[in-house]
Coordinates of C-alpha atoms in Angstrom, one line a residue:
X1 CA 139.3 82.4 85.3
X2 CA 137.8 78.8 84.1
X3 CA 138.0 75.7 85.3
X4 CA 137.3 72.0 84.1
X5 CA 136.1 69.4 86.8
X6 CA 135.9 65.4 85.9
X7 CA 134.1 63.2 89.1
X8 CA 134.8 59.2 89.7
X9 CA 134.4 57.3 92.6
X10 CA 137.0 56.0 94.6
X11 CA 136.1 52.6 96.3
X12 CA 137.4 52.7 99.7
X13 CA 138.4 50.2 102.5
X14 CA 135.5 50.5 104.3
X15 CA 132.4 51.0 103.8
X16 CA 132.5 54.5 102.8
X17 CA 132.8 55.8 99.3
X18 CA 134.8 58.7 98.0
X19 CA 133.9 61.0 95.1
X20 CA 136.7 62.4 93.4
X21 CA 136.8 65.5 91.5
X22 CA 139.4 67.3 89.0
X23 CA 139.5 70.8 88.9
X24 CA 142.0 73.0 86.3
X25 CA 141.6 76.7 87.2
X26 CA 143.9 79.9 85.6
X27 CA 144.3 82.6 88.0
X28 CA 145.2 85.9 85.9
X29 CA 147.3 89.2 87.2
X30 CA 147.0 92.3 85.0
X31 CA 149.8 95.1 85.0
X32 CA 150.5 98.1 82.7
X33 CA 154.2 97.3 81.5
X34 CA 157.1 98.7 83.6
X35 CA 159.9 98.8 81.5
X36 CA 161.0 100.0 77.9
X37 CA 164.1 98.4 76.1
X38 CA 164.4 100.4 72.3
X39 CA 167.3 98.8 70.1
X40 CA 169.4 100.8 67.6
X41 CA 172.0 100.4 65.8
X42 CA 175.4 102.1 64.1
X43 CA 175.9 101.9 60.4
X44 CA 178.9 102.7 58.0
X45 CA 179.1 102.4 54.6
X46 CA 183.0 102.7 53.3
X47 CA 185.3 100.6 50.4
X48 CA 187.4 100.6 53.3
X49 CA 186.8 97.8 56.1
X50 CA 188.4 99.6 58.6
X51 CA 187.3 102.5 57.6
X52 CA 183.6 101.5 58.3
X53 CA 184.6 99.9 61.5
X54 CA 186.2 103.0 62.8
X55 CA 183.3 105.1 62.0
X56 CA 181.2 102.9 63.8
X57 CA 183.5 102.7 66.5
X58 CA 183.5 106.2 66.7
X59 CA 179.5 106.7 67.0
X60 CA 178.8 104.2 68.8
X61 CA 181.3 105.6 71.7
X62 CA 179.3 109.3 71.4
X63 CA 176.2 107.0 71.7
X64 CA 177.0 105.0 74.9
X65 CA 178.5 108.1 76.2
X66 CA 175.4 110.4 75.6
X67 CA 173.2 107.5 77.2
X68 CA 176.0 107.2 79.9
X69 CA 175.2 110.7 81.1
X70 CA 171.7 110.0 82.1
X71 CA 170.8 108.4 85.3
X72 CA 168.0 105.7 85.3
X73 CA 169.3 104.0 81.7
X74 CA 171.2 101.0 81.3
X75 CA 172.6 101.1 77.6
X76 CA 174.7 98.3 76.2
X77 CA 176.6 97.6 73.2
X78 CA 175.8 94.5 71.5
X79 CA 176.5 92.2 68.3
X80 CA 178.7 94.0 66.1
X81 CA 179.3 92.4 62.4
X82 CA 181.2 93.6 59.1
X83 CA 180.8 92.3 55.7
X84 CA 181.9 92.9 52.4
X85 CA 179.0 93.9 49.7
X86 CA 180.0 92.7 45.9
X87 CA 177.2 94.4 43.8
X88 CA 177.7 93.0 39.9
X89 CA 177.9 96.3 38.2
X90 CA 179.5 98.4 41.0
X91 CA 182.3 98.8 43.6
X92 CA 182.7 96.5 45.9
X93 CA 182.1 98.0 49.6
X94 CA 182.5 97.1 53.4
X95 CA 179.1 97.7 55.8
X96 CA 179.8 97.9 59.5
X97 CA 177.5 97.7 62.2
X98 CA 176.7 97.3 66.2
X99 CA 173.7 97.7 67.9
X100 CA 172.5 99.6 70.7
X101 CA 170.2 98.6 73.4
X102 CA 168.4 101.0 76.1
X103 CA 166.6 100.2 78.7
X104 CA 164.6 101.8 81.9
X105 CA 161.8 102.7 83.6
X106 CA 161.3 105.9 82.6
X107 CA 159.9 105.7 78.7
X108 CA 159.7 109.7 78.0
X109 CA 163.6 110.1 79.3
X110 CA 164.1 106.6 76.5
X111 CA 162.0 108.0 73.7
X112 CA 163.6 111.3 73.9
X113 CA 167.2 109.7 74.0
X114 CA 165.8 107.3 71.0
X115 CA 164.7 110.5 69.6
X116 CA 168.7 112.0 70.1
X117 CA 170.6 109.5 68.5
X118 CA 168.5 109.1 65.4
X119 CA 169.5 112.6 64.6
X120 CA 173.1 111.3 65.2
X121 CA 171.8 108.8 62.3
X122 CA 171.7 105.8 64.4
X123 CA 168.8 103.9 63.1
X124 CA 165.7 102.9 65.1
X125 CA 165.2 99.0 65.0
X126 CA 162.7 98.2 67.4
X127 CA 161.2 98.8 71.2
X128 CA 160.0 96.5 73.6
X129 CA 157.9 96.8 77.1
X130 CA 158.1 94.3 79.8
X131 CA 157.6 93.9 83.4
X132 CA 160.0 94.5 85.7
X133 CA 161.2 91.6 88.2
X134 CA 159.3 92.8 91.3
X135 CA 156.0 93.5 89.6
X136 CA 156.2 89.8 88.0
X137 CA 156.7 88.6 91.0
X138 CA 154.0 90.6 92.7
X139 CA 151.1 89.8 89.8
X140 CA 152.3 85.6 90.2
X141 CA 151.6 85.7 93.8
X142 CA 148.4 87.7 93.1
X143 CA 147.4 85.3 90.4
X144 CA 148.2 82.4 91.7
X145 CA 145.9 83.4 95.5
X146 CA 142.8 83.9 92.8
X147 CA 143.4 80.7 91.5
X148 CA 143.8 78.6 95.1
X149 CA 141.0 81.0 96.5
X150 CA 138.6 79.5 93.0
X151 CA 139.8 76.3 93.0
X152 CA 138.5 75.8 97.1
X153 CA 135.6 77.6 96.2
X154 CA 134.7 75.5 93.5
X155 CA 135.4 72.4 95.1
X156 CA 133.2 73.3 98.6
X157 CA 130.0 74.3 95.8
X158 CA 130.4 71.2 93.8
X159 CA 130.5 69.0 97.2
X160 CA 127.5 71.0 98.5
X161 CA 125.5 70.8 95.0
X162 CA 126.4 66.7 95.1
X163 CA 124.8 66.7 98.8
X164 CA 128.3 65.7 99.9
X165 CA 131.0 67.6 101.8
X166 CA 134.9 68.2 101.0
X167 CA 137.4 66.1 102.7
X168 CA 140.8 67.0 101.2
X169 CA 142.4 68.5 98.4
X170 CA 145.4 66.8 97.2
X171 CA 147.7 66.6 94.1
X172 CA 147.6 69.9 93.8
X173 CA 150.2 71.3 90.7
X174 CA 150.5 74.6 89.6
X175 CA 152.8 76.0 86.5
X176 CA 152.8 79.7 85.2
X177 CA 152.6 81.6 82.4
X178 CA 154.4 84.8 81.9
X179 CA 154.5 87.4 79.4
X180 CA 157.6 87.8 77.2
X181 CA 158.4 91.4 76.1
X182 CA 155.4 92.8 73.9
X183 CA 157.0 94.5 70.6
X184 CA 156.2 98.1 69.8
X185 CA 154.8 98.1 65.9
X186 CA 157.7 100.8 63.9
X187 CA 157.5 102.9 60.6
X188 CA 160.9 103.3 59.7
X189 CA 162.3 106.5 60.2
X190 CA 163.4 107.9 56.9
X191 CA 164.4 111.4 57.8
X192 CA 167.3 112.4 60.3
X193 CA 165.0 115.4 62.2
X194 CA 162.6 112.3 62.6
X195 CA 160.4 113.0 65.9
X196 CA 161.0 110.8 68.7
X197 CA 159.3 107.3 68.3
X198 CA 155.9 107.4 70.5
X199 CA 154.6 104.8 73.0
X200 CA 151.5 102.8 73.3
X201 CA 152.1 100.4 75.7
X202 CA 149.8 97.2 76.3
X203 CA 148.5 95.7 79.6
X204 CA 150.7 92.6 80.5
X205 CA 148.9 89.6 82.1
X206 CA 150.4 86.9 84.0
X207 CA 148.5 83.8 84.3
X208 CA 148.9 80.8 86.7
X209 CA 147.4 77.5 86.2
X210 CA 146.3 75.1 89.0
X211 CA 145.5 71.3 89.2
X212 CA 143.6 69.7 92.1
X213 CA 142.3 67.0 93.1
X214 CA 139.4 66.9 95.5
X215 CA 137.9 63.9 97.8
X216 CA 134.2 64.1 98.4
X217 CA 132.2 62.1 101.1
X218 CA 129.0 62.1 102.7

């Protein structure tokens, strides 16, 4: 955590005079990643158009019904393109693809099912770990406490250092910061047998900034 903390006096109504103090503090949450979301997609090479799209078609249907079978994974079909490819000195040829996304909780039961449908030549384009919504929720609330608890804490030592005592803390804001999904670094896989991709997943950290102001008096 840090915190910045800029002073100025407050003339008051009476007599009394009130110091004012800033304070900016970042409360931080740390978690180990909870969810795994590997993309892939279906690929088919034809001078036919729809003879590309029907093989993908085809695949992609033992895919989602391979991943289908396994409790625990959500697997979705998503953006599915086909183009024509005009190479100068060769036939011209239609490229069809989809991709594949799966994700869970469990990462071996994903990697291994990764691992299965590249050897059905669907092609590995990249994995991501994030937190799940309850454990985001749970390291904000955590974060966010540490930051309240420092920011009071703070404020009482500075009043006590100044020979003065706390009054009130007001204006207080507070905003968030939350980790997006933390890529996996890929080598392409090249060969068909390719072992299942590995994980290495990396702590997640959710940070929560807080603004105060505090009143000082004697």
């Amino acid at each position: 955590m840090f915190s910045t903390a800029q002073a100025a006096d407050m003339p008051q109504t009476t007599t009394q005079t009130t110091t004012q103090l800033d304070f900016n503090v970042t409360g931080t949450a740390h978690a180990a990643p909870t969810e795994l979301t590997i993309r892939l997609s279906v690929r088919a090479d034809s001078p036919s158009a729809a003879t590309a799209q029907k093989d993908v078609n085809t695949r992609m249907a033992a895919a989602l019904k391979l991943a289908g079978g396994q409790a625990g994974i959500e697997a979705k079909a998503g953006g599915y393109s086909i183009y024509e490819n005009t190479p100068e000195h060769a036939p011209k040829s239609w490229t069809a693809q989809q991709e594949l996304e799966l994700s869970g909780k469990d990462s071996v039961q994903l990697l291994a099912l990764a691992g299965q449908l590249q050897s059905q030549s669907l092609m590995l384009e990249g994995m991501d770990w994030s937190l799940d919504d309850a454990t985001r929720e749970q390291l904000l609330k955590d974060a966010r406490t540490a930051a309240l608890k420092q920011v009071r804490e703070q404020a009482e030592q500075s009043a006590q250092t100044l020979g003065l005592h706390l009054v009130r803390l007001s204006e207080v804001r507070i905003s968030s910061q939350e980790p997006g999904p933390r890529p996996v670094m890929l080598m392409a896989a090249r060969m068909a047998d390719s072992a299942p991709p590995q994980r290495s997943p990396d702590e997640q950290t959710v940070r929560v900034n807080v603004f105060v102001k505090a009143e000082l008096s004697q």
